[in-house]
């Protein structure tokens, strides 16, 4: 007989109980390679005794998780693209300066000189040549190409901001799950430790009975086997705790060997978690950043289509410029000009038409994705709420089962002490008590995980 304690509760026997040793070895090896974090870097707050609270774990994840920084960088890049698109609306000014040491030979063109005029000779004499200028242009009208690109870039920037919110929501969900898992594994390790202590008490008791001739030797062999199996499960529980802490550190963006104590707290109830599913779905539609991202991307697509259609028309711009040129720096010749330029691409081989079709196809894809996201939101909310309600119902049953199992173990121990019960009865009662304790831990932390999932489904941070 052996007892396996995990978040998915099961009873197992034999060599499978040793499966957690390899996992712990990998975790410890990774820990040795990571840089240790000082206590002042972690700075846990929000719990007594300097323990790491869930709120502090969330704050650390938002500050250190690379995916959050990556999303922030994408938002900053989108801000830059807005400025790029807007630049086409603003005046374009350029200054130029040229100095050359050049020959002054004249090269005639065919028909440039009368036939009876001799071609000029050439010389290798060089001269200074200076040319300084300034030019400016201002777009007047281009059938909405520039303005459409500007507004489309603004919509894409809004989509990037909403995507950053999505990453923050997902990061918080991951760290909440990891924190609750680590808390559950810590309590399961306590359950395993208590089981070992209880089995050691049974060993001491049985040794005395066997020596007194009250119990047969087989009882001692059995309880020793139970103790050995309980110790294996304690190793597995401790290994699972190490792995859960490493996962929590990873979700917080910290090295896996960061050390801290977890605060003894439960995940608070979600406001309106027992409301009708339709009310929760309405809240999710307003709050889910994924849906806002798709809406912004769709708006950007619509504006892009309008901007590309402007390519069918001409573009008009005002231009101005001034130059000073000559062979002597103190005797330059000035020139200036003012003018209008118009450009109308009459035929581009179907380029504009293809760009418009591509943008329309992308817009159709975004519209379909938005509808699919609405369906997914409903599923997410319904599953999360059902998880909360089921976990609430499970907790009371698990607590009752634990109380009954502990009573059963207490009665079995008394019967064994008085010689009325057998070692088999005692072992079965210990298995039931351990399994019920693990089940109660799982039920409590499953409720916290379900509530964290509901928050993410609603788009609440």
Coordinates of C-alpha atoms in Angstrom, one line a residue:
X1 CA 0.0 0.0 0.0
X2 CA 1.2 3.5 -0.8
X3 CA -0.4 6.9 -1.0
X4 CA 0.1 9.4 -3.9
X5 CA -0.8 13.0 -3.2
X6 CA -1.1 15.3 -6.2
X7 CA -3.6 18.0 -7.3
X8 CA -5.2 15.3 -9.4
X9 CA -5.9 12.9 -6.5
X10 CA -5.3 9.2 -7.1
X11 CA -4.1 6.2 -5.2
X12 CA -1.1 4.3 -6.7
X13 CA 1.2 1.5 -5.6
X14 CA 4.6 0.2 -6.6
X15 CA 7.4 1.8 -8.4
X16 CA 5.2 4.6 -9.9
X17 CA 5.5 6.4 -6.6
X18 CA 9.2 7.2 -7.5
X19 CA 8.2 9.2 -10.7
X20 CA 8.6 12.6 -9.0
X21 CA 12.4 12.1 -8.2
X22 CA 13.5 12.8 -11.8
X23 CA 11.4 15.9 -12.0
X24 CA 12.9 17.3 -8.8
X25 CA 16.4 16.5 -10.2
X26 CA 15.7 18.6 -13.3
X27 CA 14.4 21.5 -11.2
X28 CA 17.3 21.5 -8.9
X29 CA 19.8 21.4 -11.8
X30 CA 18.1 24.4 -13.4
X31 CA 18.2 26.2 -10.0
X32 CA 21.9 25.8 -9.8
X33 CA 22.3 27.5 -13.2
X34 CA 20.2 30.6 -12.3
X35 CA 21.3 33.8 -10.7
X36 CA 20.1 34.1 -7.1
X37 CA 17.9 37.0 -6.3
X38 CA 18.5 39.1 -3.2
X39 CA 15.7 39.5 -0.7
X40 CA 15.6 43.3 -1.4
X41 CA 15.0 42.6 -5.1
X42 CA 11.9 40.5 -4.3
X43 CA 10.6 42.9 -1.8
X44 CA 7.5 40.9 -0.9
X45 CA 4.7 43.1 0.6
X46 CA 1.0 42.6 1.3
X47 CA 1.4 39.8 3.9
X48 CA 2.6 39.6 7.4
X49 CA 6.1 38.4 8.1
X50 CA 7.6 39.4 4.7
X51 CA 5.8 36.5 2.9
X52 CA 5.0 36.7 -0.8
X53 CA 1.4 37.7 -1.3
X54 CA -0.6 37.0 -4.4
X55 CA -0.9 40.8 -5.0
X56 CA 2.9 41.1 -4.8
X57 CA 3.4 38.2 -7.1
X58 CA 1.1 39.8 -9.7
X59 CA 3.1 43.1 -9.4
X60 CA 6.4 41.3 -9.9
X61 CA 5.1 39.5 -13.0
X62 CA 3.9 42.7 -14.6
X63 CA 7.3 44.3 -13.9
X64 CA 9.6 41.3 -14.9
X65 CA 7.7 39.1 -17.3
X66 CA 9.3 39.4 -20.8
X67 CA 6.0 39.0 -22.6
X68 CA 4.7 42.2 -21.0
X69 CA 7.8 44.1 -22.0
X70 CA 7.5 42.7 -25.5
X71 CA 3.9 43.9 -25.8
X72 CA 4.8 47.3 -24.5
X73 CA 7.6 47.5 -27.2
X74 CA 5.0 46.7 -29.9
X75 CA 2.8 49.5 -28.6
X76 CA 5.7 51.9 -28.7
X77 CA 6.5 50.8 -32.3
X78 CA 2.9 51.4 -33.3
X79 CA 3.2 54.9 -31.9
X80 CA 6.2 55.5 -34.2
X81 CA 4.2 54.2 -37.2
X82 CA 1.5 56.8 -36.5
X83 CA 4.2 59.6 -36.6
X84 CA 5.5 58.1 -39.8
X85 CA 2.1 58.2 -41.4
X86 CA 1.4 61.7 -40.2
X87 CA 4.7 63.0 -41.6
X88 CA 3.2 63.0 -45.1
X89 CA 0.8 65.8 -44.1
X90 CA 3.5 68.1 -42.8
X91 CA 5.9 70.3 -44.8
X92 CA 9.0 68.6 -46.1
X93 CA 12.1 70.8 -46.0
X94 CA 15.6 69.9 -47.1
X95 CA 18.9 71.7 -47.1
X96 CA 21.7 70.7 -49.5
X97 CA 25.3 71.8 -49.9
X98 CA 27.7 70.6 -52.6
X99 CA 31.4 71.4 -53.2
X100 CA 33.2 70.0 -56.2
X101 CA 36.6 70.4 -57.8
X102 CA 35.6 69.9 -61.4
X103 CA 36.7 70.5 -65.0
X104 CA 34.8 73.0 -67.1
X105 CA 34.8 71.3 -70.5
X106 CA 31.8 71.7 -72.7
X107 CA 30.4 68.5 -74.2
X108 CA 28.2 69.2 -77.3
X109 CA 25.2 67.2 -78.1
X110 CA 24.3 66.2 -81.6
X111 CA 22.5 69.1 -83.3
X112 CA 23.6 71.5 -80.5
X113 CA 26.1 73.4 -82.6
X114 CA 26.0 74.4 -86.3
X115 CA 27.7 71.9 -88.6
X116 CA 30.4 74.5 -89.6
X117 CA 31.4 75.2 -86.0
X118 CA 34.4 73.3 -84.8
X119 CA 34.0 71.2 -81.7
X120 CA 35.4 72.8 -78.6
X121 CA 38.7 71.5 -77.3
X122 CA 39.1 70.0 -73.8
X123 CA 41.5 70.8 -71.0
X124 CA 42.4 69.2 -67.6
X125 CA 42.2 72.5 -65.8
X126 CA 39.9 72.2 -62.7
X127 CA 37.8 74.8 -60.8
X128 CA 36.0 75.1 -57.5
X129 CA 32.2 74.7 -57.7
X130 CA 29.8 75.5 -54.9
X131 CA 26.0 74.8 -54.9
X132 CA 23.9 75.5 -51.8
X133 CA 20.1 75.1 -51.8
X134 CA 16.9 74.7 -49.8
X135 CA 13.7 73.1 -51.0
X136 CA 10.3 72.6 -49.5
X137 CA 7.1 70.9 -50.4
X138 CA 3.6 70.6 -49.0
X139 CA 1.0 68.1 -49.9
X140 CA -2.3 69.7 -50.8
X141 CA -4.5 66.9 -51.8
X142 CA -4.1 63.2 -52.7
X143 CA -7.6 61.8 -52.6
X144 CA -7.3 60.7 -49.0
X145 CA -4.3 58.5 -49.3
X146 CA -2.2 60.2 -46.7
X147 CA -5.0 61.0 -44.3
X148 CA -6.4 57.4 -44.6
X149 CA -2.9 55.9 -43.8
X150 CA -2.6 58.3 -40.8
X151 CA -6.0 57.2 -39.4
X152 CA -5.3 53.6 -40.1
X153 CA -2.0 53.8 -38.2
X154 CA -3.9 55.3 -35.3
X155 CA -6.4 52.4 -35.3
X156 CA -3.5 50.0 -35.4
X157 CA -1.9 51.8 -32.4
X158 CA -5.1 51.4 -30.5
X159 CA -5.1 47.7 -31.4
X160 CA -1.5 47.4 -30.1
X161 CA -2.6 49.0 -26.8
X162 CA -5.5 46.6 -26.4
X163 CA -3.1 43.7 -27.2
X164 CA -0.9 44.9 -24.4
X165 CA -3.9 44.7 -22.1
X166 CA -4.5 41.2 -23.3
X167 CA -1.0 40.2 -22.5
X168 CA -1.3 41.7 -19.0
X169 CA -4.6 39.8 -18.4
X170 CA -3.0 36.5 -19.6
X171 CA 0.1 37.1 -17.5
X172 CA -2.0 37.7 -14.4
X173 CA -4.0 34.6 -15.1
X174 CA -0.8 32.6 -15.4
X175 CA 0.8 33.9 -12.2
X176 CA -2.5 33.4 -10.3
X177 CA -2.6 29.8 -11.4
X178 CA 1.0 29.2 -10.6
X179 CA 0.7 30.9 -7.2
X180 CA -2.4 28.9 -6.2
X181 CA -0.7 25.7 -7.5
X182 CA 2.4 26.4 -5.3
X183 CA 0.1 27.1 -2.3
X184 CA -1.7 23.8 -2.9
X185 CA 1.5 21.8 -3.3
X186 CA 2.8 23.3 -0.1
X187 CA -0.3 22.1 1.7
X188 CA -0.1 18.7 0.1
X189 CA 3.5 18.4 1.3
X190 CA 2.2 19.1 4.8
X191 CA -0.4 16.3 4.3
X192 CA 2.3 13.9 3.2
X193 CA 4.5 14.9 6.2
X194 CA 1.6 14.3 8.6
X195 CA 1.0 10.9 7.0
X196 CA 4.7 10.0 7.6
X197 CA 4.5 11.1 11.2
X198 CA 1.3 9.1 11.7
X199 CA 2.8 6.0 10.1
X200 CA 5.9 6.3 12.4
X201 CA 3.5 6.4 15.4
X202 CA 1.9 3.2 14.1
X203 CA 5.4 1.6 13.8
X204 CA 6.2 2.4 17.4
X205 CA 2.9 1.1 18.5
X206 CA 3.1 -2.1 16.5
X207 CA 6.6 -2.9 17.6
X208 CA 5.4 -2.8 21.2
X209 CA 2.4 -5.1 20.4
X210 CA 4.6 -7.6 18.5
X211 CA 7.1 -7.7 21.4
X212 CA 4.3 -8.3 23.8
X213 CA 2.9 -11.1 21.6
X214 CA -0.4 -9.2 21.1
X215 CA 0.2 -8.8 17.3
X216 CA 1.8 -11.1 14.7
X217 CA 5.0 -10.2 12.9
X218 CA 3.1 -9.6 9.7
X219 CA 1.5 -6.5 11.2
X220 CA 4.9 -5.0 11.7
X221 CA 5.9 -5.8 8.2
X222 CA 2.8 -4.2 6.9
X223 CA 3.1 -0.9 8.8
X224 CA 6.8 -0.7 7.8
X225 CA 5.7 -1.0 4.2
X226 CA 3.1 1.7 4.8
X227 CA 5.7 3.9 6.3
X228 CA 8.1 3.4 3.4
X229 CA 5.4 4.2 0.9
X230 CA 4.4 7.3 2.8
X231 CA 8.1 8.5 2.7
X232 CA 8.2 8.0 -1.0
X233 CA 5.0 10.1 -1.3
X234 CA 6.6 12.8 0.9
X235 CA 9.5 12.9 -1.5
X236 CA 7.1 13.2 -4.5
X237 CA 5.1 15.9 -2.7
X238 CA 8.3 17.9 -2.0
X239 CA 9.5 17.5 -5.5
X240 CA 6.1 18.7 -6.8
X241 CA 6.4 21.7 -4.5
X242 CA 9.9 22.5 -5.9
X243 CA 8.5 22.3 -9.5
X244 CA 5.5 24.5 -8.6
X245 CA 7.8 27.1 -7.1
X246 CA 10.0 27.0 -10.2
X247 CA 6.9 27.5 -12.4
X248 CA 5.8 30.4 -10.2
X249 CA 9.2 32.0 -10.5
X250 CA 9.1 31.6 -14.3
X251 CA 5.6 33.2 -14.6
X252 CA 6.9 36.1 -12.4
X253 CA 10.0 36.5 -14.7
X254 CA 12.4 35.6 -11.9
X255 CA 15.2 33.0 -11.7
X256 CA 13.9 29.5 -10.7
X257 CA 15.9 29.5 -7.5
X258 CA 14.4 32.6 -6.0
X259 CA 13.4 31.8 -2.4
X260 CA 10.5 33.1 -0.4
X261 CA 7.6 32.0 1.8
X262 CA 4.0 32.1 0.4
X263 CA 1.4 34.0 2.3
X264 CA -1.5 32.0 3.7
X265 CA -4.4 33.6 1.8
X266 CA -7.3 32.6 -0.4
X267 CA -8.4 34.0 -3.7
X268 CA -11.2 36.5 -3.2
X269 CA -14.6 36.1 -4.7
X270 CA -15.3 37.7 -8.1
X271 CA -18.0 40.4 -8.1
X272 CA -21.1 39.0 -9.6
X273 CA -19.8 35.4 -10.0
X274 CA -23.3 34.1 -9.4
X275 CA -25.0 36.4 -11.8
X276 CA -26.8 35.1 -14.9
X277 CA -24.5 34.0 -17.7
X278 CA -26.0 36.6 -20.0
X279 CA -25.0 39.4 -17.7
X280 CA -21.5 38.1 -17.3
X281 CA -21.2 37.7 -21.1
X282 CA -22.3 41.3 -21.5
X283 CA -19.6 42.4 -19.1
X284 CA -17.0 40.3 -20.9
X285 CA -17.9 41.8 -24.3
X286 CA -17.2 45.2 -22.9
X287 CA -14.1 44.2 -21.0
X288 CA -12.3 41.6 -23.1
X289 CA -9.2 43.3 -24.7
X290 CA -9.0 40.6 -27.4
X291 CA -12.4 41.8 -28.8
X292 CA -11.3 45.4 -28.6
X293 CA -8.1 44.5 -30.5
X294 CA -10.0 42.9 -33.3
X295 CA -12.4 45.8 -33.5
X296 CA -9.5 48.3 -33.8
X297 CA -7.8 46.1 -36.4
X298 CA -11.0 46.0 -38.4
X299 CA -11.3 49.7 -38.3
X300 CA -7.7 50.0 -39.4
X301 CA -8.5 47.7 -42.3
X302 CA -11.5 49.8 -43.4
X303 CA -9.4 53.0 -43.3
X304 CA -6.6 51.2 -45.2
X305 CA -9.0 50.3 -48.0
X306 CA -10.2 53.9 -48.3
X307 CA -6.6 55.1 -48.4
X308 CA -5.6 52.7 -51.1
X309 CA -8.5 53.6 -53.3
X310 CA -7.1 57.1 -53.3
X311 CA -4.3 55.7 -55.4
X312 CA -6.7 55.9 -58.4
X313 CA -6.6 59.7 -58.3
X314 CA -3.9 62.3 -58.7
X315 CA -1.8 64.0 -56.0
X316 CA -1.2 67.7 -55.8
X317 CA 1.6 69.4 -53.9
X318 CA 3.2 72.9 -53.6
X319 CA 6.9 73.2 -54.0
X320 CA 9.5 75.9 -53.4
X321 CA 13.2 76.1 -53.5
X322 CA 16.3 78.4 -53.6
X323 CA 19.9 77.8 -54.6
X324 CA 23.2 79.7 -54.6
X325 CA 25.8 78.3 -57.0
X326 CA 29.0 79.4 -58.5
X327 CA 32.8 78.9 -58.8
X328 CA 33.7 81.4 -56.0
X329 CA 32.3 81.1 -52.5
X330 CA 32.1 84.9 -52.1
X331 CA 30.4 85.4 -55.5
X332 CA 27.6 82.8 -55.7
X333 CA 24.6 83.3 -58.0
X334 CA 21.2 83.0 -56.4
X335 CA 18.1 81.3 -58.0
X336 CA 14.7 80.4 -56.5
X337 CA 11.4 78.9 -57.7
X338 CA 7.8 78.4 -56.6
X339 CA 5.5 75.8 -58.2
X340 CA 2.9 73.2 -58.1
X341 CA 3.4 69.5 -58.9
X342 CA 0.7 67.0 -59.9
X343 CA 1.2 63.3 -60.3
X344 CA -1.4 60.9 -61.6
X345 CA -0.4 57.3 -62.1
X346 CA -2.4 56.4 -65.2
X347 CA -1.3 52.7 -65.4
X348 CA 0.7 50.7 -62.8
X349 CA 0.0 47.2 -64.0
X350 CA -2.9 46.7 -61.6
X351 CA -0.8 47.6 -58.5
X352 CA -3.5 49.7 -56.8
X353 CA -6.3 47.3 -57.7
X354 CA -4.3 44.4 -56.2
X355 CA -3.5 46.4 -53.0
X356 CA -7.2 47.2 -52.6
X357 CA -8.2 43.6 -53.0
X358 CA -5.6 42.4 -50.5
X359 CA -6.8 45.0 -48.0
X360 CA -10.4 43.9 -48.5
X361 CA -9.5 40.3 -48.0
X362 CA -7.7 41.1 -44.7
X363 CA -10.8 43.1 -43.6
X364 CA -13.0 40.1 -44.3
X365 CA -10.7 37.9 -42.2
X366 CA -10.7 40.4 -39.3
X367 CA -14.5 40.6 -39.4
X368 CA -14.8 36.8 -39.2
X369 CA -12.2 36.6 -36.4
X370 CA -14.3 39.2 -34.5
X371 CA -17.4 37.0 -34.8
X372 CA -15.4 33.9 -33.7
X373 CA -14.0 35.8 -30.7
X374 CA -17.6 36.7 -29.6
X375 CA -18.5 32.9 -29.7
X376 CA -15.3 32.1 -27.8
X377 CA -16.1 34.7 -25.1
X378 CA -19.4 33.0 -24.4
X379 CA -17.8 29.7 -24.0
X380 CA -15.0 31.1 -21.8
X381 CA -17.5 32.8 -19.5
X382 CA -19.8 29.8 -19.2
X383 CA -17.0 27.4 -18.5
X384 CA -15.4 29.8 -15.9
X385 CA -18.7 30.3 -14.1
X386 CA -19.5 26.6 -14.1
X387 CA -16.1 26.0 -12.7
X388 CA -16.7 28.4 -9.8
X389 CA -20.1 27.0 -9.0
X390 CA -18.8 23.4 -9.2
X391 CA -15.8 24.2 -7.0
X392 CA -18.1 25.8 -4.4
X393 CA -20.2 22.7 -4.3
X394 CA -17.2 20.5 -4.1
X395 CA -15.7 22.3 -1.1
X396 CA -18.5 21.5 1.3
X397 CA -18.5 17.8 0.3
X398 CA -14.7 17.6 0.5
X399 CA -14.7 19.1 4.0
X400 CA -17.4 16.6 5.1
X401 CA -15.5 13.7 3.6
X402 CA -12.3 14.9 5.4
X403 CA -14.1 15.1 8.8
X404 CA -15.5 11.6 8.3
X405 CA -12.2 10.1 7.2
X406 CA -10.4 11.6 10.2
X407 CA -13.1 10.1 12.5
X408 CA -12.7 6.8 10.7
X409 CA -8.9 6.9 11.2
X410 CA -9.3 7.8 14.9
X411 CA -11.7 4.9 15.4
X412 CA -9.5 2.5 13.5
X413 CA -6.5 3.5 15.7
X414 CA -8.5 2.9 18.9
X415 CA -9.7 -0.5 17.6
X416 CA -6.1 -1.4 16.7
X417 CA -4.9 -0.3 20.1
X418 CA -7.5 -2.5 21.8
X419 CA -6.8 -5.5 19.6
X420 CA -10.3 -5.3 17.9
X421 CA -9.0 -4.0 14.6
X422 CA -6.5 -5.3 12.1
X423 CA -3.5 -3.7 10.4
X424 CA -5.4 -3.8 7.1
X425 CA -8.2 -1.8 8.6
X426 CA -5.8 0.7 10.1
X427 CA -3.9 1.0 6.7
X428 CA -7.1 1.5 4.8
X429 CA -8.3 4.2 7.2
X430 CA -4.9 6.0 6.8
X431 CA -5.3 5.9 3.0
X432 CA -8.8 7.3 3.2
X433 CA -7.7 10.1 5.6
X434 CA -4.8 11.1 3.4
X435 CA -6.8 11.0 0.2
X436 CA -9.6 13.1 1.8
X437 CA -7.1 15.7 3.1
X438 CA -5.6 16.0 -0.4
X439 CA -9.0 16.2 -1.9
X440 CA -10.0 19.0 0.4
X441 CA -6.8 20.9 -0.5
X442 CA -7.5 20.4 -4.2
X443 CA -11.1 21.6 -3.8
X444 CA -10.2 24.9 -2.0
X445 CA -7.5 25.8 -4.5
X446 CA -9.6 24.7 -7.5
X447 CA -12.1 27.4 -6.4
X448 CA -9.3 30.0 -6.5
X449 CA -8.2 28.8 -9.9
X450 CA -11.7 28.9 -11.3
X451 CA -12.2 32.5 -10.0
X452 CA -8.9 33.5 -11.6
X453 CA -10.2 32.0 -14.9
X454 CA -13.5 33.9 -14.5
X455 CA -11.6 37.2 -14.1
X456 CA -9.6 36.5 -17.3
X457 CA -12.8 35.5 -19.1
X458 CA -14.3 38.9 -18.1
X459 CA -11.2 40.7 -19.2
X460 CA -10.6 42.1 -15.6
X461 CA -7.1 42.6 -14.3

